Amino acid sequence: MATSPVDSAKQETEPDQLVKEKPELATPVTPESKQEAESYKTKANEQFKDKKFNDAIQNYTEAIKLDSTNPIYYSNRSMAYLRVESFGYALEDASKAIELDNKYTKAYYRRASSNMALGKFKKALKDYEAVMKVFPKDPDAKAKFAECNKIVNRQAFMKAISIETVTKPAIRSIQVEAYAVEDSYDGPRLEGDITADFMQQLIDRFRDQKLLHKRYAYKILIEIRKYFEAEQTVRDVRFPKNGKFTLCGDIHGQYYDLLNIFKLNGLPSPDNPYLFNGDFVDRGSFSVEVIFTMFGFKLLYPDHFFMARGNHETETMNQMYGFDGEVKYKYSSQMSEIFTDIFNCLPLAHLINDKVLVMHGGLFSKDDVTLDDIRKIDRFRQPPEEGLMCELLWSDPQHFNGRSPSKRGVGVHFGPDVTSKFLEKNKLDYIVRSHEVKDEGFEVAHDGKCITIFSAPNYCDQMGNKGAYINITSDLKPIYKSYSAVSHPSVKPMAYASPLLGLF
C-alpha cells in the first residue's frame, strides 16, 4: 500500500475561503478533459507537498469539474480538507470516492480520519475494518484499527458507568493531604490561598519546564471546580469607564506565546482584566502549563480573569489532539478525568457591559435565539452534536448572507444577515468569537459586527500566522494588537496526540 499522503507520481488559509456557495459544475468527460484534469491534479499535488493546502483544494476542484468520475481527485481533495480542518467537506469527498470505487482503500482511510476528527469513532472503525479486509497483514492498518477499537470500547465502558461518575466525580475522591511533598521539591508551595507571588513563581517554574507538585496541582483543581460549578452559563462582565478589558482567543497549549501576551499587555490584575475565549489546550505540547496558569489567575482574580469553554475543552478532542495524553504523561489518568469534569463546568459565553457577546464558535441554525435561551442551556455535560450548545462552540461566519452546512461537519456557517438579526433582537453592538486561524490574528467581518480573535501565533509551528488580542475601552471600541510567535523548548506540537492522527 502506498504511503504518500496523496495519490500521484505527490497554506493553510482562512477556512471561510473554503465555504461552498454553490455546487461544483461538472462538464462532460472527454479524452481532452481527462488530460487537462490530470494537469490540475499534478499541480495540486505539488501545492499539497508545499503545504499550500487551499491552493491545492482549488486545483483538485478544477480537476473534478473536468472529470468527476475519478475517485483519486476526491480522495486527494479530502486529504487537503483534512489538513485545513474542514472535516465535513473531507468526509463528503471521501464518501464520494468510495461511491466511485468501493475498493479504493485510501478513501476509506480518509473517511475514517474525518469521522475520528468529528468524534464518530464507531463509523471510523467500520472504515478501518474495510481496509483490514483488503490488507489484513498491513501493520499500519492493524495499528489504526486497534487504536480506534480501544477508543470505542472505552467509550462504551464510560457510558456504562456514566450514572456513577455523574453522581460522584473523580475529584471528590482526592485527598490532597495524601500527596507528600518531597524534600527535593524546590517549586512554589500553596498552603493557603493563591497569591500574586505564588503565580509569579509558578510562571517561572513552568518557563523552566518544571512541573507544579501534584499536591498543589490537585488543590488548584479542587478549588477551581467549586468556582466554575457556581458560575453562570453566560457570565456578565463589567469594567470601569476609564479602564481597558483584554480579549484573547485560542492559545492551544502554546505556553511561551501566552507569556508573551502577558509581557506585551501586562499580567492579569484587577486593573488589567482578561477574558480567554476557549481552546486553551490541545495541539501545543505545553497545555498543562497553560491551563494551570489560567486556573491560578482565575482563583487569584475571580472577578477580573475570565475563561469560556471552547470546542477543545471536550473529552473527544482532548483524547485526539494531545491534552489527555499530556496530562497522563505529566501527572496521571485520574487527573485527566478531573479536567474533563472541570471543563464541563466552564461558562459558554460572556456578556460585556450588556452590549458585546463573546463565545468561542458562533451563532445558530435558527433565528429568534435570545440571551435567555443561551443562559438556560444545560452546560454540565459533553456537547451534543447539534443544538445551541454545539453551535456556540463550533459555528463559523461566512461572508455571504444566509446559512450553509459547516465545513467542519459540526455547527453551521452563518452570514451577515444572521448576525444582524441576532444583534438587533438582543440589543447588542457586536459579537466576538475565536475558533479560526487568521493571518493577522484577527478578522473583522459582517460590517464590523462579527470579530474573530485568534491568539496562537505560528499555529502548530507551521502556519506562519500572527496572534492577536483585543483591548476594549469604555466606549467598547476594539483595538487590535498583533504579534509574532516566540521561541519555545524543542518539544513539537502534537507530541502527546493520539497515534490515529498520524493519518492526517
Short mmCIF file of N, CA and C in Angstrom, two decimals, residues 99-191:
data_model
loop_
_atom_site.label_atom_id
_atom_site.label_comp_id
_atom_site.label_asym_id
_atom_site.label_seq_id
_atom_site.Cartn_x
_atom_site.Cartn_y
_atom_site.Cartn_z
N GLU A 99 -17.90 5.83 -3.26
CA GLU A 99 -19.04 5.59 -4.15
C GLU A 99 -18.56 5.28 -5.57
N LEU A 100 -17.52 5.96 -6.00
CA LEU A 100 -16.97 5.73 -7.34
C LEU A 100 -16.14 4.45 -7.43
N ASP A 101 -15.50 4.08 -6.31
CA ASP A 101 -14.67 2.87 -6.30
C ASP A 101 -14.67 2.31 -4.88
N ASN A 102 -15.51 1.31 -4.64
CA ASN A 102 -15.66 0.81 -3.27
C ASN A 102 -14.50 -0.07 -2.82
N LYS A 103 -13.47 -0.20 -3.64
CA LYS A 103 -12.26 -0.93 -3.24
C LYS A 103 -11.06 0.00 -3.07
N TYR A 104 -11.32 1.28 -3.10
CA TYR A 104 -10.25 2.28 -3.02
C TYR A 104 -9.92 2.52 -1.55
N THR A 105 -8.88 1.86 -1.05
CA THR A 105 -8.60 1.84 0.38
C THR A 105 -8.22 3.20 0.94
N LYS A 106 -7.54 4.02 0.16
CA LYS A 106 -7.16 5.35 0.68
C LYS A 106 -8.39 6.17 1.02
N ALA A 107 -9.44 6.01 0.25
CA ALA A 107 -10.66 6.76 0.53
C ALA A 107 -11.26 6.33 1.87
N TYR A 108 -11.16 5.04 2.19
CA TYR A 108 -11.64 4.56 3.49
C TYR A 108 -10.81 5.18 4.61
N TYR A 109 -9.50 5.28 4.39
CA TYR A 109 -8.65 5.94 5.37
C TYR A 109 -9.08 7.40 5.56
N ARG A 110 -9.31 8.09 4.46
CA ARG A 110 -9.71 9.50 4.54
C ARG A 110 -11.02 9.64 5.33
N ARG A 111 -11.98 8.76 5.01
CA ARG A 111 -13.27 8.86 5.69
C ARG A 111 -13.13 8.52 7.17
N ALA A 112 -12.29 7.53 7.48
CA ALA A 112 -12.06 7.20 8.88
C ALA A 112 -11.44 8.39 9.61
N SER A 113 -10.48 9.06 8.98
CA SER A 113 -9.84 10.23 9.58
C SER A 113 -10.87 11.32 9.85
N SER A 114 -11.75 11.55 8.90
CA SER A 114 -12.77 12.58 9.05
C SER A 114 -13.71 12.25 10.20
N ASN A 115 -14.15 11.00 10.25
CA ASN A 115 -15.05 10.60 11.33
C ASN A 115 -14.37 10.68 12.69
N MET A 116 -13.11 10.32 12.74
CA MET A 116 -12.38 10.43 14.01
C MET A 116 -12.29 11.87 14.47
N ALA A 117 -11.98 12.76 13.55
CA ALA A 117 -11.86 14.17 13.91
C ALA A 117 -13.18 14.72 14.42
N LEU A 118 -14.28 14.13 13.98
CA LEU A 118 -15.60 14.55 14.42
C LEU A 118 -16.08 13.76 15.63
N GLY A 119 -15.22 12.86 16.13
CA GLY A 119 -15.58 12.07 17.31
C GLY A 119 -16.51 10.92 17.02
N LYS A 120 -16.64 10.56 15.75
CA LYS A 120 -17.54 9.46 15.36
C LYS A 120 -16.70 8.18 15.18
N PHE A 121 -16.27 7.63 16.30
CA PHE A 121 -15.30 6.54 16.28
C PHE A 121 -15.89 5.22 15.78
N LYS A 122 -17.16 4.97 16.03
CA LYS A 122 -17.77 3.74 15.54
C LYS A 122 -17.79 3.71 14.02
N LYS A 123 -18.10 4.84 13.41
CA LYS A 123 -18.10 4.92 11.95
C LYS A 123 -16.67 4.78 11.41
N ALA A 124 -15.72 5.38 12.10
CA ALA A 124 -14.32 5.25 11.69
C ALA A 124 -13.88 3.80 11.75
N LEU A 125 -14.33 3.09 12.78
CA LEU A 125 -13.93 1.70 12.96
C LEU A 125 -14.40 0.83 11.79
N LYS A 126 -15.59 1.12 11.28
CA LYS A 126 -16.10 0.37 10.13
C LYS A 126 -15.21 0.55 8.91
N ASP A 127 -14.71 1.77 8.73
CA ASP A 127 -13.83 2.02 7.58
C ASP A 127 -12.48 1.31 7.76
N TYR A 128 -11.97 1.27 8.98
CA TYR A 128 -10.74 0.51 9.21
C TYR A 128 -10.95 -0.98 8.97
N GLU A 129 -12.13 -1.45 9.31
CA GLU A 129 -12.44 -2.85 9.05
C GLU A 129 -12.40 -3.13 7.54
N ALA A 130 -12.90 -2.18 6.76
CA ALA A 130 -12.88 -2.34 5.30
C ALA A 130 -11.44 -2.42 4.78
N VAL A 131 -10.56 -1.60 5.35
CA VAL A 131 -9.15 -1.63 4.95
C VAL A 131 -8.50 -2.95 5.36
N MET A 132 -8.85 -3.40 6.56
CA MET A 132 -8.27 -4.65 7.08
C MET A 132 -8.64 -5.85 6.22
N LYS A 133 -9.82 -5.83 5.63
CA LYS A 133 -10.24 -6.94 4.77
C LYS A 133 -9.36 -7.03 3.53
N VAL A 134 -8.91 -5.86 3.05
CA VAL A 134 -8.06 -5.84 1.85
C VAL A 134 -6.61 -6.09 2.22
N PHE A 135 -6.17 -5.50 3.34
CA PHE A 135 -4.77 -5.62 3.77
C PHE A 135 -4.71 -6.15 5.21
N PRO A 136 -5.07 -7.42 5.43
CA PRO A 136 -5.15 -7.95 6.80
C PRO A 136 -3.82 -7.98 7.54
N LYS A 137 -2.70 -7.98 6.82
CA LYS A 137 -1.40 -8.06 7.47
C LYS A 137 -0.65 -6.72 7.50
N ASP A 138 -1.27 -5.69 6.96
CA ASP A 138 -0.60 -4.40 6.93
C ASP A 138 -0.46 -3.85 8.36
N PRO A 139 0.76 -3.58 8.84
CA PRO A 139 0.96 -3.16 10.24
C PRO A 139 0.29 -1.83 10.56
N ASP A 140 0.31 -0.89 9.60
CA ASP A 140 -0.31 0.41 9.85
C ASP A 140 -1.82 0.26 10.00
N ALA A 141 -2.44 -0.50 9.10
CA ALA A 141 -3.88 -0.71 9.17
C ALA A 141 -4.26 -1.40 10.48
N LYS A 142 -3.47 -2.38 10.89
CA LYS A 142 -3.74 -3.09 12.14
C LYS A 142 -3.62 -2.15 13.34
N ALA A 143 -2.62 -1.29 13.32
CA ALA A 143 -2.42 -0.37 14.44
C ALA A 143 -3.56 0.64 14.55
N LYS A 144 -3.99 1.18 13.40
CA LYS A 144 -5.08 2.15 13.42
C LYS A 144 -6.38 1.50 13.87
N PHE A 145 -6.62 0.29 13.38
CA PHE A 145 -7.83 -0.44 13.80
C PHE A 145 -7.81 -0.68 15.30
N ALA A 146 -6.68 -1.13 15.83
CA ALA A 146 -6.58 -1.44 17.25
C ALA A 146 -6.78 -0.19 18.11
N GLU A 147 -6.18 0.93 17.69
CA GLU A 147 -6.29 2.17 18.46
C GLU A 147 -7.72 2.69 18.46
N CYS A 148 -8.36 2.65 17.30
CA CYS A 148 -9.74 3.12 17.20
C CYS A 148 -10.67 2.21 18.00
N ASN A 149 -10.43 0.91 17.92
CA ASN A 149 -11.25 -0.05 18.66
C ASN A 149 -11.11 0.18 20.16
N LYS A 150 -9.92 0.55 20.60
CA LYS A 150 -9.68 0.83 22.02
C LYS A 150 -10.55 2.01 22.48
N ILE A 151 -10.62 3.05 21.63
CA ILE A 151 -11.43 4.22 21.98
C ILE A 151 -12.91 3.87 22.03
N VAL A 152 -13.38 3.09 21.05
CA VAL A 152 -14.78 2.68 21.02
C VAL A 152 -15.13 1.89 22.28
N ASN A 153 -14.26 0.95 22.66
CA ASN A 153 -14.51 0.15 23.85
C ASN A 153 -14.50 1.00 25.12
N ARG A 154 -13.58 1.97 25.15
CA ARG A 154 -13.52 2.84 26.32
C ARG A 154 -14.78 3.69 26.44
N GLN A 155 -15.26 4.19 25.31
CA GLN A 155 -16.48 4.99 25.33
C GLN A 155 -17.68 4.16 25.82
N ALA A 156 -17.73 2.90 25.37
CA ALA A 156 -18.81 2.02 25.81
C ALA A 156 -18.75 1.78 27.31
N PHE A 157 -17.53 1.62 27.82
CA PHE A 157 -17.35 1.41 29.26
C PHE A 157 -17.76 2.66 30.04
N MET A 158 -17.32 3.83 29.56
CA MET A 158 -17.64 5.07 30.27
C MET A 158 -19.14 5.34 30.26
N LYS A 159 -19.79 4.97 29.16
CA LYS A 159 -21.24 5.14 29.10
C LYS A 159 -21.93 4.24 30.11
N ALA A 160 -21.40 3.03 30.28
CA ALA A 160 -22.00 2.07 31.21
C ALA A 160 -21.91 2.54 32.65
N ILE A 161 -20.85 3.30 32.98
CA ILE A 161 -20.68 3.76 34.36
C ILE A 161 -21.01 5.24 34.51
N SER A 162 -21.67 5.83 33.51
CA SER A 162 -21.88 7.27 33.49
C SER A 162 -22.71 7.75 34.67
N ILE A 163 -23.67 6.96 35.12
CA ILE A 163 -24.51 7.38 36.25
C ILE A 163 -23.66 7.56 37.50
N GLU A 164 -22.73 6.60 37.71
CA GLU A 164 -21.87 6.68 38.88
C GLU A 164 -20.94 7.88 38.81
N THR A 165 -20.37 8.15 37.63
CA THR A 165 -19.40 9.25 37.50
C THR A 165 -20.08 10.60 37.62
N VAL A 166 -21.36 10.69 37.20
CA VAL A 166 -22.08 11.95 37.34
C VAL A 166 -22.36 12.24 38.80
N THR A 167 -22.76 11.21 39.56
CA THR A 167 -23.11 11.41 40.96
C THR A 167 -21.88 11.57 41.85
N LYS A 168 -20.75 11.02 41.40
CA LYS A 168 -19.53 11.11 42.20
C LYS A 168 -18.33 11.39 41.30
N PRO A 169 -18.11 12.66 40.94
CA PRO A 169 -16.95 12.99 40.10
C PRO A 169 -15.65 12.55 40.74
N ALA A 170 -14.67 12.26 39.90
CA ALA A 170 -13.38 11.75 40.39
C ALA A 170 -12.73 12.71 41.38
N ILE A 171 -12.98 13.99 41.23
CA ILE A 171 -12.31 14.98 42.08
C ILE A 171 -12.69 14.82 43.55
N ARG A 172 -13.87 14.25 43.80
CA ARG A 172 -14.31 14.13 45.19
C ARG A 172 -13.54 13.07 45.96
N SER A 173 -12.84 12.22 45.24
CA SER A 173 -12.06 11.18 45.92
C SER A 173 -10.63 11.62 46.22
N ILE A 174 -10.28 12.83 45.82
CA ILE A 174 -8.91 13.31 46.01
C ILE A 174 -8.72 13.79 47.45
N GLN A 175 -7.69 13.27 48.09
CA GLN A 175 -7.27 13.74 49.41
C GLN A 175 -5.90 14.42 49.25
N VAL A 176 -5.92 15.73 49.22
CA VAL A 176 -4.69 16.48 48.95
C VAL A 176 -3.59 16.12 49.95
N GLU A 177 -3.99 15.91 51.21
CA GLU A 177 -3.00 15.64 52.24
C GLU A 177 -2.24 14.35 52.00
N ALA A 178 -2.79 13.48 51.17
CA ALA A 178 -2.15 12.19 50.92
C ALA A 178 -0.91 12.32 50.04
N TYR A 179 -0.75 13.46 49.39
CA TYR A 179 0.38 13.66 48.49
C TYR A 179 1.49 14.41 49.23
N ALA A 180 2.44 13.66 49.73
CA ALA A 180 3.55 14.26 50.48
C ALA A 180 4.48 15.01 49.54
N VAL A 181 5.01 16.12 50.03
CA VAL A 181 5.93 16.93 49.25
C VAL A 181 7.36 16.51 49.60
N GLU A 182 8.08 16.04 48.64
CA GLU A 182 9.45 15.58 48.87
C GLU A 182 10.37 16.75 49.23
N ASP A 183 11.39 16.43 50.01
CA ASP A 183 12.36 17.47 50.40
C ASP A 183 13.07 18.06 49.19
N SER A 184 13.14 17.27 48.12
CA SER A 184 13.85 17.73 46.92
C SER A 184 13.04 18.72 46.08
N TYR A 185 11.76 18.84 46.38
CA TYR A 185 10.91 19.75 45.59
C TYR A 185 11.28 21.20 45.89
N ASP A 186 11.62 21.95 44.84
CA ASP A 186 12.07 23.33 45.03
C ASP A 186 11.15 24.34 44.36
N GLY A 187 9.89 23.93 44.10
CA GLY A 187 8.95 24.81 43.42
C GLY A 187 8.05 25.57 44.38
N PRO A 188 7.11 26.32 43.85
CA PRO A 188 6.18 27.08 44.69
C PRO A 188 5.29 26.17 45.53
N ARG A 189 4.95 26.62 46.72
CA ARG A 189 4.11 25.85 47.63
C ARG A 189 2.83 26.62 47.89
N LEU A 190 1.74 25.90 47.96
CA LEU A 190 0.42 26.51 48.10
C LEU A 190 -0.24 25.96 49.36
N GLU A 191 -0.08 26.67 50.46
CA GLU A 191 -0.65 26.20 51.72
C GLU A 191 -1.97 26.90 52.04
#
